[in-house]
C-alpha cells in the first residue's frame, strides 16, 4: 500500500502572466495549484528538489501529502492529481494537488507490474503488456503503490485480464474485468513477396528467353511466293 503521509511545504505565488512561472523555474521552483474541497484554489510553487524527494519515496506518485502553506500550521491532506513535464529535458514544469478527506474513497490510476517469465516466451513467444495502468477506488491511505500480475504461467496464445489481478481488501477495480493487460503471441514473421510472372512469360524448364530485337530493327522478309510486306503495290495488268 502507498499508506505514507509526507509533509510538503509550499509557497503562494503570483498568477498573472507566464513570465512569473518562467522566472520561478529558473529559480528551481515549480509552479502549481492546490485545489480545495469547496474552497478557492491556491496558486503555489514548490522547490523542485522537494518534489523529487516526495515522489521518489515509498509512496511514489500516490503518496498522501500534508501540504503546508508558508505561514500556516494546519496541513491540507492532498494527492497529486496531474503534472506536466518538459518533453525534452523530462523536468517537471507544473503540478496540481487536490485536497482529500482521509475517510472518503478517491479514484486513482495505479501501474501494473508484470512478474515472472512466461512459459510461452521460453518457447519463442513474445510477451506484450497491453495496458500499463488500471483505475481503482479506495481510501486515500489504501491506494496501492502498484499492482503485480504474475505472468509465469502464460503459454503462447494466452491473455491475462483485469479479472486475473489478485483482489485487495478495500480496493475496487473500476475497469471492465475483461480488459486485457498482457498477452503472449507468436513473433511476427516478415514474408518476402514472390516476383510475379506475367501471363505468357513462363518458360519451360531449362529454356532460355530469346534476346529481344533492338528497337527499329527491320522485320524478317516475307516467305517466297507470299505477299510482300509493307505498303500494297499495284496489281499486275
Coordinates of N, CA and C in Angstrom, one line a residue:
X1 N 0.8 -1.2 0.0 CA 0.0 0.0 0.0 C 0.9 1.3 0.0
X2 N 0.3 2.3 -0.6 CA 1.0 3.6 -0.5 C 1.2 4.0 0.9
X3 N 0.0 4.2 1.6 CA 0.0 4.4 3.1 C 1.0 5.3 3.7
X4 N 1.5 6.3 3.0 CA 2.5 7.1 3.6 C 2.1 8.6 3.5
X5 N 2.3 9.3 4.5 CA 2.0 10.7 4.5 C 3.3 11.5 4.6
X6 N 3.4 12.4 3.7 CA 4.7 13.2 3.5 C 4.4 14.6 3.6
X7 N 5.1 15.3 4.5 CA 5.0 16.8 4.6 C 5.6 17.5 3.5
X8 N 4.9 18.5 2.9 CA 5.4 19.2 1.8 C 5.1 20.7 2.0
X9 N 6.1 21.5 2.2 CA 5.9 22.9 2.4 C 5.9 23.7 1.1
X10 N 4.9 24.5 0.9 CA 4.8 25.2 -0.4 C 4.6 26.7 -0.1
X11 N 4.8 27.5 -1.1 CA 4.6 29.0 -1.0 C 3.5 29.4 -2.0
X12 N 2.8 30.5 -1.6 CA 1.9 31.1 -2.6 C 2.6 31.9 -3.6
X13 N 2.1 32.0 -4.8 CA 2.7 32.7 -5.9 C 1.8 33.6 -6.6
X14 N 2.4 34.5 -7.5 CA 1.6 35.3 -8.4 C 1.0 34.5 -9.5
X15 N -0.2 34.9 -10.0 CA -0.8 34.1 -11.0 C -0.9 34.8 -12.4
X16 N -0.5 36.0 -12.5 CA -0.7 36.8 -13.7 C 0.4 36.6 -14.7
X17 N 0.1 36.2 -15.9 CA 1.1 36.1 -16.9 C 2.0 34.9 -16.8
X18 N 2.8 34.7 -17.9 CA 3.6 33.5 -18.0 C 5.0 33.8 -17.5
X19 N 5.4 35.0 -17.4 CA 6.8 35.4 -17.0 C 7.1 35.0 -15.6
X20 N 6.2 35.2 -14.6 CA 6.4 34.7 -13.3 C 6.7 33.3 -13.2
X21 N 6.0 32.4 -13.9 CA 6.2 31.0 -13.9 C 7.6 30.6 -14.5
X22 N 8.0 31.3 -15.6 CA 9.3 31.1 -16.2 C 10.4 31.5 -15.2
X23 N 10.2 32.6 -14.5 CA 11.2 33.0 -13.6 C 11.3 32.1 -12.4
X24 N 10.1 31.5 -12.0 CA 10.2 30.6 -10.9 C 11.0 29.3 -11.2
X25 N 10.8 28.8 -12.4 CA 11.5 27.6 -12.9 C 13.0 27.9 -12.9
X26 N 13.4 29.1 -13.3 CA 14.8 29.4 -13.4 C 15.4 29.4 -12.0
X27 N 14.5 29.6 -11.0 CA 15.0 29.7 -9.6 C 14.9 28.3 -8.9
X28 N 14.5 27.3 -9.7 CA 14.3 25.9 -9.1 C 13.0 25.7 -8.5
X29 N 12.0 26.5 -8.7 CA 10.7 26.4 -8.2 C 9.7 26.0 -9.2
X30 N 8.8 25.0 -8.9 CA 7.8 24.5 -9.8 C 6.5 25.1 -9.5
X31 N 5.8 25.8 -10.4 CA 4.5 26.4 -10.2 C 3.4 25.3 -10.1
X32 N 2.4 25.5 -9.4 CA 1.3 24.6 -9.3 C 0.1 25.2 -8.7
X33 N -0.9 24.3 -8.4 CA -2.2 24.8 -7.9 C -2.7 23.7 -6.9
X34 N -3.1 24.2 -5.7 CA -3.7 23.3 -4.7 C -5.2 23.6 -4.7
X35 N -6.0 22.6 -5.2 CA -7.4 22.7 -5.2 C -8.0 22.2 -3.9
X36 N -8.9 23.0 -3.3 CA -9.5 22.6 -2.1 C -10.9 22.0 -2.3
X37 N -11.5 21.4 -1.3 CA -12.8 20.9 -1.4 C -13.8 22.0 -1.0
X38 N -14.4 22.6 -2.1 CA -15.3 23.7 -1.8 C -14.7 25.0 -1.4
X39 N -13.3 25.1 -1.6 CA -12.6 26.3 -1.3 C -11.9 26.8 -2.5
X40 N -11.5 28.1 -2.4 CA -10.8 28.7 -3.6 C -9.5 28.0 -3.7
X41 N -9.0 27.8 -5.0 CA -7.7 27.2 -5.2 C -6.6 28.1 -4.8
X42 N -5.5 27.5 -4.4 CA -4.3 28.3 -4.0 C -3.3 28.2 -5.2
X43 N -2.8 29.3 -5.7 CA -1.6 29.2 -6.6 C -0.4 29.1 -5.8
X44 N 0.4 28.0 -6.0 CA 1.6 27.8 -5.2 C 2.8 27.5 -6.0
X45 N 3.9 27.4 -5.4 CA 5.2 27.0 -6.0 C 5.9 26.1 -5.0
X46 N 6.7 25.1 -5.5 CA 7.3 24.2 -4.7 C 8.8 24.0 -5.2
X47 N 9.8 23.9 -4.3 CA 11.1 23.6 -4.8 C 11.2 22.3 -5.5
X48 N 11.8 22.3 -6.6 CA 11.9 21.1 -7.5 C 12.5 19.9 -6.7
X49 N 13.5 20.2 -5.9 CA 14.2 19.1 -5.2 C 13.2 18.5 -4.1
X50 N 12.3 19.3 -3.6 CA 11.3 18.7 -2.6 C 10.3 17.8 -3.3
X51 N 9.9 18.2 -4.5 CA 9.0 17.3 -5.3 C 9.7 16.0 -5.6
X52 N 10.9 16.0 -6.0 CA 11.7 14.8 -6.3 C 11.8 13.9 -5.1
X53 N 12.0 14.5 -3.9 CA 12.1 13.8 -2.7 C 10.8 13.1 -2.4
X54 N 9.7 13.8 -2.6 CA 8.4 13.2 -2.3 C 8.1 12.1 -3.2
X55 N 8.2 12.3 -4.5 CA 7.7 11.3 -5.5 C 8.7 10.2 -5.8
X56 N 9.9 10.2 -5.2 CA 10.8 9.1 -5.3 C 10.8 8.3 -4.0
X57 N 9.9 8.6 -3.1 CA 9.8 7.9 -1.8 C 9.0 6.7 -2.0
X58 N 8.7 6.0 -0.8 CA 8.0 4.7 -0.9 C 6.6 4.9 -1.4
X59 N 5.9 6.0 -1.2 CA 4.6 6.2 -1.7 C 4.5 6.5 -3.2
X60 N 5.6 7.0 -3.8 CA 5.7 7.3 -5.2 C 4.7 8.4 -5.5
X61 N 4.0 8.3 -6.6 CA 3.1 9.4 -7.1 C 1.8 9.3 -6.3
X62 N 1.6 8.2 -5.5 CA 0.3 8.1 -4.8 C 0.5 8.4 -3.3
X63 N 1.6 9.1 -2.9 CA 1.8 9.4 -1.5 C 0.7 10.4 -1.1
X64 N 0.3 10.3 0.2 CA -0.6 11.3 0.7 C 0.2 12.5 1.3
X65 N -0.1 13.6 0.8 CA 0.8 14.8 1.1 C 0.1 15.6 2.2
X66 N 0.9 16.0 3.2 CA 0.4 17.0 4.1 C 1.0 18.4 3.7
X67 N 0.2 19.1 2.8 CA 0.7 20.3 2.2 C 0.5 21.4 3.2
X68 N 1.6 22.1 3.5 CA 1.5 23.2 4.5 C 1.9 24.5 3.7
X69 N 1.0 25.5 3.7 CA 1.3 26.7 3.1 C 2.2 27.6 4.0
X70 N 3.1 28.3 3.4 CA 4.0 29.1 4.1 C 3.3 30.1 5.0
X71 N 3.7 30.1 6.3 CA 3.0 31.0 7.3 C 1.8 30.3 8.0
X72 N 1.4 29.1 7.6 CA 0.3 28.4 8.2 C 0.9 27.1 8.9
X73 N 0.1 26.6 9.8 CA 0.5 25.4 10.6 C -0.4 24.2 10.3
X74 N -1.7 24.4 9.8 CA -2.6 23.4 9.6 C -2.4 22.8 8.2
X75 N -2.1 21.4 8.1 CA -1.8 20.8 6.8 C -3.1 20.6 6.0
X76 N -2.9 20.6 4.7 CA -4.0 20.2 3.8 C -3.7 18.8 3.3
X77 N -4.5 17.8 3.6 CA -4.3 16.4 3.1 C -4.6 16.5 1.6
X78 N -3.6 16.1 0.7 CA -3.8 16.2 -0.7 C -3.1 15.1 -1.4
X79 N -3.5 14.9 -2.7 CA -2.8 13.9 -3.6 C -2.4 14.7 -4.8
X80 N -1.4 14.1 -5.5 CA -1.0 14.6 -6.8 C -2.1 14.2 -7.8
X81 N -2.7 15.2 -8.5 CA -3.8 14.9 -9.5 C -3.2 14.9 -10.9
X82 N -2.4 15.9 -11.2 CA -1.9 16.0 -12.6 C -0.5 16.7 -12.5
X83 N 0.3 16.4 -13.5 CA 1.6 17.0 -13.6 C 2.0 17.2 -15.0
X84 N 2.9 18.1 -15.3 CA 3.4 18.3 -16.7 C 4.9 18.3 -16.7
X85 N 5.4 17.7 -17.8 CA 6.9 17.6 -17.9 C 7.4 18.3 -19.2
X86 N 8.6 18.7 -19.1 CA 9.3 19.2 -20.3 C 9.5 18.0 -21.2
X87 N 9.0 18.0 -22.5 CA 9.1 16.8 -23.3 C 10.6 16.4 -23.7
X88 N 11.5 17.4 -23.6 CA 12.9 17.1 -24.0 C 13.7 16.8 -22.7
X89 N 13.7 17.7 -21.7 CA 14.5 17.5 -20.6 C 13.9 16.6 -19.5
X90 N 12.6 16.4 -19.6 CA 11.9 15.5 -18.6 C 11.7 16.1 -17.3
X91 N 12.0 17.4 -17.1 CA 11.8 18.1 -15.8 C 10.3 18.5 -15.6
X92 N 9.9 18.5 -14.4 CA 8.6 18.9 -14.0 C 8.4 20.4 -14.3
X93 N 7.3 20.7 -14.9 CA 7.0 22.2 -15.2 C 5.8 22.7 -14.5
X94 N 4.9 21.8 -14.0 CA 3.7 22.2 -13.3 C 3.1 21.0 -12.6
X95 N 2.5 21.3 -11.4 CA 1.8 20.3 -10.7 C 0.5 20.7 -10.1
X96 N -0.5 19.8 -10.1 CA -1.8 20.1 -9.5 C -2.0 19.2 -8.3
X97 N -2.3 19.7 -7.2 CA -2.7 18.9 -6.0 C -4.2 19.1 -5.7
X98 N -4.8 18.0 -5.3 CA -6.2 18.1 -4.9 C -6.4 17.7 -3.4
X99 N -7.0 18.5 -2.6 CA -7.2 18.2 -1.2 C -8.2 17.1 -1.1
X100 N -8.0 16.2 -0.2 CA -8.9 15.0 0.0 C -9.2 14.8 1.5
X101 N -10.3 14.1 1.8 CA -10.5 13.7 3.1 C -10.1 12.2 3.3
X102 N -9.4 11.9 4.4 CA -8.8 10.6 4.6 C -9.9 9.5 4.8
X103 N -11.1 10.0 5.2 CA -12.2 9.0 5.5 C -13.1 8.8 4.3
X104 N -12.8 9.3 3.1 CA -13.6 9.1 1.9 C -12.8 8.6 0.8
X105 N -13.4 7.6 0.1 CA -12.6 7.0 -1.0 C -12.3 8.0 -2.2
X106 N -11.2 7.7 -2.9 CA -10.9 8.5 -4.0 C -10.6 7.5 -5.2
X107 N -10.5 8.1 -6.4 CA -10.2 7.3 -7.5 C -8.8 7.6 -8.0
X108 N -8.0 6.6 -8.5 CA -6.7 6.9 -8.9 C -6.3 5.8 -10.0
X109 N -5.3 6.1 -10.8 CA -4.7 5.2 -11.7 C -3.4 4.6 -11.1
X110 N -3.4 3.2 -11.1 CA -2.3 2.5 -10.5 C -1.5 1.7 -11.6
X111 N -0.2 1.7 -11.5 CA 0.6 1.0 -12.5 C 0.5 -0.5 -12.2
X112 N 0.5 -1.3 -13.3 CA 0.6 -2.7 -13.3 C 2.0 -3.2 -13.6
X113 N 2.6 -4.0 -12.7 CA 3.9 -4.6 -12.9 C 3.8 -6.1 -13.2
X114 N 4.4 -6.5 -14.3 CA 4.4 -7.9 -14.7 C 5.5 -8.6 -13.9
X115 N 5.2 -9.8 -13.4 CA 6.1 -10.5 -12.5 C 6.3 -11.9 -13.2
X116 N 7.6 -12.4 -13.3 CA 7.9 -13.7 -13.8 C 8.1 -13.7 -15.3
X117 N 8.6 -14.9 -15.8 CA 8.8 -15.1 -17.2 C 7.8 -16.1 -17.7
X118 N 7.0 -15.8 -18.7 CA 6.0 -16.7 -19.2 C 6.7 -17.9 -19.9
X119 N 6.0 -19.1 -19.7 CA 6.5 -20.3 -20.3 C 6.5 -20.2 -21.8
X120 N 5.5 -19.4 -22.4 CA 5.4 -19.2 -23.8 C 6.6 -18.4 -24.4
X121 N 7.2 -17.6 -23.6 CA 8.4 -16.8 -24.1 C 9.6 -17.8 -24.2
X122 N 9.7 -18.7 -23.3 CA 10.8 -19.7 -23.4 C 10.6 -20.6 -24.6
X123 N 9.4 -20.7 -25.2 CA 9.1 -21.4 -26.4 C 9.2 -20.6 -27.7
X124 N 9.6 -19.3 -27.5 CA 9.7 -18.5 -28.7 C 8.7 -17.4 -28.8
X125 N 7.7 -17.3 -27.9 CA 6.7 -16.3 -28.0 C 7.1 -15.0 -27.5
X126 N 6.3 -14.0 -27.7 CA 6.6 -12.6 -27.3 C 5.6 -12.1 -26.3
X127 N 6.0 -11.6 -25.2 CA 5.1 -11.0 -24.1 C 4.9 -9.6 -24.4
X128 N 3.6 -9.2 -24.4 CA 3.3 -7.8 -24.6 C 2.4 -7.3 -23.5
X129 N 2.7 -6.1 -22.9 CA 1.8 -5.5 -21.9 C 0.9 -4.5 -22.6
X130 N -0.4 -4.9 -22.7 CA -1.4 -4.2 -23.5 C -1.8 -2.9 -22.7
X131 N -2.0 -3.0 -21.4 CA -2.4 -1.9 -20.6 C -1.5 -1.8 -19.4
X132 N -0.9 -0.6 -19.1 CA 0.0 -0.5 -18.1 C -0.6 0.1 -16.8
X133 N -1.8 0.5 -16.8 CA -2.4 1.1 -15.6 C -3.9 0.6 -15.5
X134 N -4.4 0.6 -14.3 CA -5.8 0.3 -14.1 C -6.4 1.4 -13.2
X135 N -7.7 1.6 -13.3 CA -8.3 2.6 -12.4 C -8.9 1.9 -11.2
X136 N -8.6 2.5 -10.0 CA -9.1 1.9 -8.8 C -9.8 2.9 -7.9
X137 N -10.5 2.4 -6.9 CA -11.1 3.3 -5.9 C -10.8 2.7 -4.5
X138 N -10.4 3.6 -3.6 CA -10.1 3.2 -2.3 C -9.9 4.4 -1.4
X139 N -9.8 4.2 -0.1 CA -9.5 5.3 0.8 C -8.1 5.8 0.4
X140 N -7.8 7.1 0.6 CA -6.5 7.7 0.2 C -5.3 6.9 0.8
X141 N -5.4 6.4 2.0 CA -4.3 5.7 2.6 C -4.2 4.3 2.1
X142 N -5.2 3.8 1.4 CA -5.2 2.4 0.9 C -5.0 2.2 -0.6
X143 N -4.7 3.3 -1.3 CA -4.4 3.2 -2.7 C -3.1 2.5 -2.9
X144 N -3.0 1.4 -3.7 CA -1.8 0.6 -3.8 C -0.7 1.5 -4.6
X145 N 0.5 1.2 -4.2 CA 1.6 1.9 -4.9 C 1.7 1.3 -6.3
X146 N 1.5 0.0 -6.5 CA 1.4 -0.6 -7.8 C 0.7 -2.0 -7.6
X147 N 0.3 -2.6 -8.7 CA -0.3 -3.9 -8.7 C 0.5 -4.9 -9.5
X148 N 0.7 -6.1 -8.9 CA 1.5 -7.1 -9.5 C 0.7 -8.1 -10.3
X149 N 1.1 -8.5 -11.4 CA 0.4 -9.5 -12.2 C 1.4 -10.6 -12.6
X150 N 1.1 -11.9 -12.1 CA 2.0 -13.0 -12.3 C 1.8 -13.6 -13.7
X151 N 2.8 -13.5 -14.6 CA 2.7 -14.0 -16.0 C 3.4 -15.3 -16.2
X152 N 4.0 -15.9 -15.2 CA 4.9 -17.0 -15.4 C 4.1 -18.2 -16.0
X153 N 2.8 -18.3 -15.8 CA 2.1 -19.5 -16.3 C 1.5 -19.3 -17.7
X154 N 1.8 -18.2 -18.4 CA 1.2 -17.9 -19.7 C 1.9 -18.7 -20.8
X155 N 1.1 -19.4 -21.6 CA 1.6 -20.0 -22.8 C 1.3 -19.2 -24.0
X156 N 1.9 -19.6 -25.2 CA 1.6 -18.8 -26.4 C 0.1 -18.8 -26.7
X157 N -0.5 -17.7 -26.9 CA -1.9 -17.5 -27.2 C -2.7 -17.1 -26.0
X158 N -2.1 -17.1 -24.8 CA -2.8 -16.8 -23.5 C -2.8 -15.3 -23.3
X159 N -3.9 -14.8 -22.6 CA -4.0 -13.4 -22.2 C -4.4 -13.4 -20.8
X160 N -4.0 -12.3 -20.1 CA -4.4 -12.0 -18.7 C -5.2 -10.7 -18.7
X161 N -6.3 -10.7 -17.9 CA -7.2 -9.6 -17.8 C -7.2 -9.0 -16.4
X162 N -8.0 -7.9 -16.3 CA -8.2 -7.2 -15.0 C -8.7 -8.3 -14.0
X163 N -9.6 -9.2 -14.5 CA -10.1 -10.2 -13.6 C -9.1 -11.1 -13.0
X164 N -7.9 -11.2 -13.6 CA -6.8 -12.0 -13.1 C -6.0 -11.4 -12.1
X165 N -6.2 -10.1 -11.8 CA -5.4 -9.4 -10.7 C -5.9 -10.0 -9.3
X166 N -5.0 -10.1 -8.4 CA -5.3 -10.5 -7.1 C -6.2 -9.5 -6.4
X167 N -7.3 -9.9 -5.8 CA -8.1 -9.0 -5.0 C -7.4 -8.4 -3.8
X168 N -7.7 -7.1 -3.6 CA -7.1 -6.4 -2.4 C -8.2 -5.9 -1.6
X169 N -8.2 -6.2 -0.3 CA -9.3 -5.7 0.5 C -9.3 -4.2 0.6
X170 N -10.5 -3.7 0.4 CA -10.7 -2.2 0.4 C -10.4 -1.5 -0.9
X171 N -10.0 -2.3 -1.9 CA -9.7 -1.7 -3.2 C -10.6 -2.2 -4.3
X172 N -11.3 -1.3 -5.0 CA -12.2 -1.7 -6.1 C -11.6 -1.4 -7.4
X173 N -11.5 -2.4 -8.3 CA -11.1 -2.2 -9.7 C -12.2 -1.6 -10.5
X174 N -12.0 -0.5 -11.1 CA -13.1 0.2 -11.8 C -13.2 -0.2 -13.3
X175 N -12.1 -0.7 -13.9 CA -12.1 -1.1 -15.3 C -12.9 -2.4 -15.5
X176 N -13.3 -2.6 -16.8 CA -14.0 -3.8 -17.2 C -13.1 -5.0 -16.8
X177 N -13.7 -6.0 -16.3 CA -13.0 -7.2 -15.9 C -12.3 -7.9 -17.0
X178 N -12.9 -7.7 -18.3 CA -12.3 -8.4 -19.5 C -11.3 -7.5 -20.2
X179 N -10.9 -6.4 -19.6 CA -9.8 -5.6 -20.2 C -8.5 -6.3 -20.2
X180 N -7.9 -6.5 -21.3 CA -6.7 -7.3 -21.4 C -5.5 -6.5 -20.9
X181 N -4.7 -7.1 -20.1 CA -3.5 -6.4 -19.5 C -2.2 -6.9 -20.2
X182 N -2.2 -8.2 -20.5 CA -0.9 -8.8 -21.1 C -1.3 -10.0 -22.0
X183 N -0.5 -10.3 -23.0 CA -0.7 -11.5 -23.8 C 0.6 -12.0 -24.3
X184 N 0.6 -13.2 -24.7 CA 1.8 -13.9 -25.3 C 1.4 -14.3 -26.7
X185 N 2.2 -13.9 -27.7 CA 1.9 -14.2 -29.1 C 3.1 -14.7 -29.8
X186 N 2.9 -15.3 -31.0 CA 4.0 -15.7 -31.8 C 4.7 -14.5 -32.4
X187 N 6.0 -14.6 -32.6 CA 6.7 -13.4 -33.2 C 6.2 -13.2 -34.6
X188 N 6.1 -11.9 -35.0 CA 5.7 -11.5 -36.3 C 6.8 -12.0 -37.4
X189 N 6.3 -12.7 -38.4 CA 7.2 -13.1 -39.5 C 7.0 -12.2 -40.7
X190 N 8.1 -11.7 -41.3 CA 8.1 -10.9 -42.5 C 8.3 -11.8 -43.7
X191 N 7.3 -12.0 -44.5 CA 7.4 -12.8 -45.7 C 7.7 -12.0 -46.9
X192 N 8.8 -12.3 -47.6 CA 9.2 -11.6 -48.8 C 8.2 -11.9 -49.9
X193 N 7.6 -10.9 -50.6 CA 6.7 -11.2 -51.7 C 7.4 -11.9 -52.9
X194 N 6.8 -12.9 -53.5 CA 7.4 -13.6 -54.6 C 7.2 -12.7 -55.9
X195 N 8.2 -12.8 -56.8 CA 8.1 -12.0 -58.0 C 7.0 -12.6 -58.9
X196 N 6.1 -11.8 -59.4 CA 5.1 -12.3 -60.2 C 5.5 -12.3 -61.7
X197 N 5.2 -13.4 -62.4 CA 5.5 -13.6 -63.8 C 4.2 -13.4 -64.6
X198 N 4.3 -12.4 -65.5 CA 3.1 -12.1 -66.3 C 2.8 -13.3 -67.2
X199 N 1.4 -13.3 -67.6 CA 0.9 -14.4 -68.4 C 1.7 -14.4 -69.7
X200 N 2.1 -15.6 -70.2 CA 2.8 -15.7 -71.5 C 4.3 -15.6 -71.3
X201 N 4.7 -15.3 -70.1 CA 6.2 -15.2 -69.9 C 6.8 -16.4 -69.3
X202 N 6.0 -17.4 -69.0 CA 6.5 -18.6 -68.3 C 7.4 -19.4 -69.3
X203 N 8.5 -19.9 -68.8 CA 9.4 -20.6 -69.7 C 9.5 -22.1 -69.3
X204 N 9.7 -22.9 -70.2 CA 9.8 -24.3 -69.9 C 11.1 -24.5 -69.1
X205 N 11.2 -25.6 -68.3 CA 12.4 -25.8 -67.5 C 13.6 -26.0 -68.5
X206 N 14.7 -25.2 -68.2 CA 15.9 -25.3 -69.0 C 15.9 -24.4 -70.2
X207 N 14.7 -23.8 -70.5 CA 14.6 -22.9 -71.7 C 15.1 -21.5 -71.4
X208 N 15.8 -20.9 -72.3 CA 16.3 -19.6 -72.1 C 15.5 -18.6 -72.9
X209 N 15.3 -17.5 -72.4 CA 14.5 -16.5 -73.1 C 15.3 -16.0 -74.3
X210 N 14.6 -15.8 -75.5 CA 15.2 -15.3 -76.7 C 15.5 -13.8 -76.5
X211 N 16.7 -13.4 -77.0 CA 17.0 -11.9 -76.8 C 16.1 -11.1 -77.6
X212 N 15.7 -9.9 -77.0 CA 14.8 -9.0 -77.7 C 15.5 -8.3 -78.9
X213 N 14.8 -8.1 -80.0 CA 15.3 -7.4 -81.1 C 15.5 -6.0 -80.8
X214 N 16.6 -5.3 -81.3 CA 16.8 -3.9 -81.0 C 15.7 -3.1 -81.6
X215 N 15.3 -2.0 -80.9 CA 14.2 -1.1 -81.4 C 14.6 -0.6 -82.7
X216 N 13.6 -0.6 -83.7 CA 13.8 -0.1 -85.0 C 14.4 -1.1 -86.0
X217 N 14.6 -2.3 -85.5 CA 15.1 -3.4 -86.5 C 14.1 -3.7 -87.5
X218 N 14.6 -4.1 -88.7 CA 13.7 -4.4 -89.8 C 13.0 -5.8 -89.6
X219 N 11.8 -5.9 -90.1 CA 11.1 -7.2 -89.9 C 11.7 -8.2 -90.9
X220 N 11.5 -9.5 -90.6 CA 12.1 -10.5 -91.4 C 11.4 -10.5 -92.8
X221 N 12.1 -10.8 -93.9 CA 11.5 -10.8 -95.3 C 10.3 -11.8 -95.4
X222 N 9.4 -11.5 -96.3 CA 8.3 -12.4 -96.5 C 8.7 -13.7 -97.1
X223 N 8.0 -14.7 -96.9 CA 8.3 -16.0 -97.5 C 8.1 -15.9 -99.0
X224 N 8.9 -16.7 -99.8 CA 8.8 -16.7 -101.3 C 7.4 -17.1 -101.7
X225 N 6.8 -16.3 -102.6 CA 5.5 -16.6 -103.1 C 4.4 -15.9 -102.2
X226 N 4.9 -15.4 -101.1 CA 3.9 -14.7 -100.3 C 3.8 -13.3 -100.6
X227 N 2.8 -12.6 -100.0 CA 2.6 -11.2 -100.2 C 3.7 -10.4 -99.6
X228 N 4.2 -9.4 -100.3 CA 5.3 -8.6 -99.8 C 4.8 -7.8 -98.6
X229 N 5.8 -7.6 -97.7 CA 5.4 -6.7 -96.6 C 5.5 -5.3 -97.0
X230 N 4.9 -4.5 -96.2 CA 4.9 -3.0 -96.5 C 3.6 -2.6 -97.1
X231 N 3.7 -1.4 -97.8 CA 2.5 -0.9 -98.5 C 2.1 -1.8 -99.6
X232 N 0.8 -2.0 -99.9 CA 0.4 -2.8 -101.0 C 0.8 -2.2 -102.4
X233 N 1.2 -3.0 -103.3 CA 1.6 -2.5 -104.7 C 0.4 -2.6 -105.6
X234 N 0.7 -2.2 -106.9 CA -0.4 -2.3 -107.9 C -0.5 -3.7 -108.4
X235 N -1.7 -4.1 -108.8 CA -2.0 -5.4 -109.3 C -1.4 -5.5 -110.7
X236 N -0.9 -6.7 -111.1 CA -0.4 -6.9 -112.5 C -1.5 -6.8 -113.5
X237 N -1.1 -6.1 -114.6 CA -2.1 -5.9 -115.6 C -2.3 -7.1 -116.5

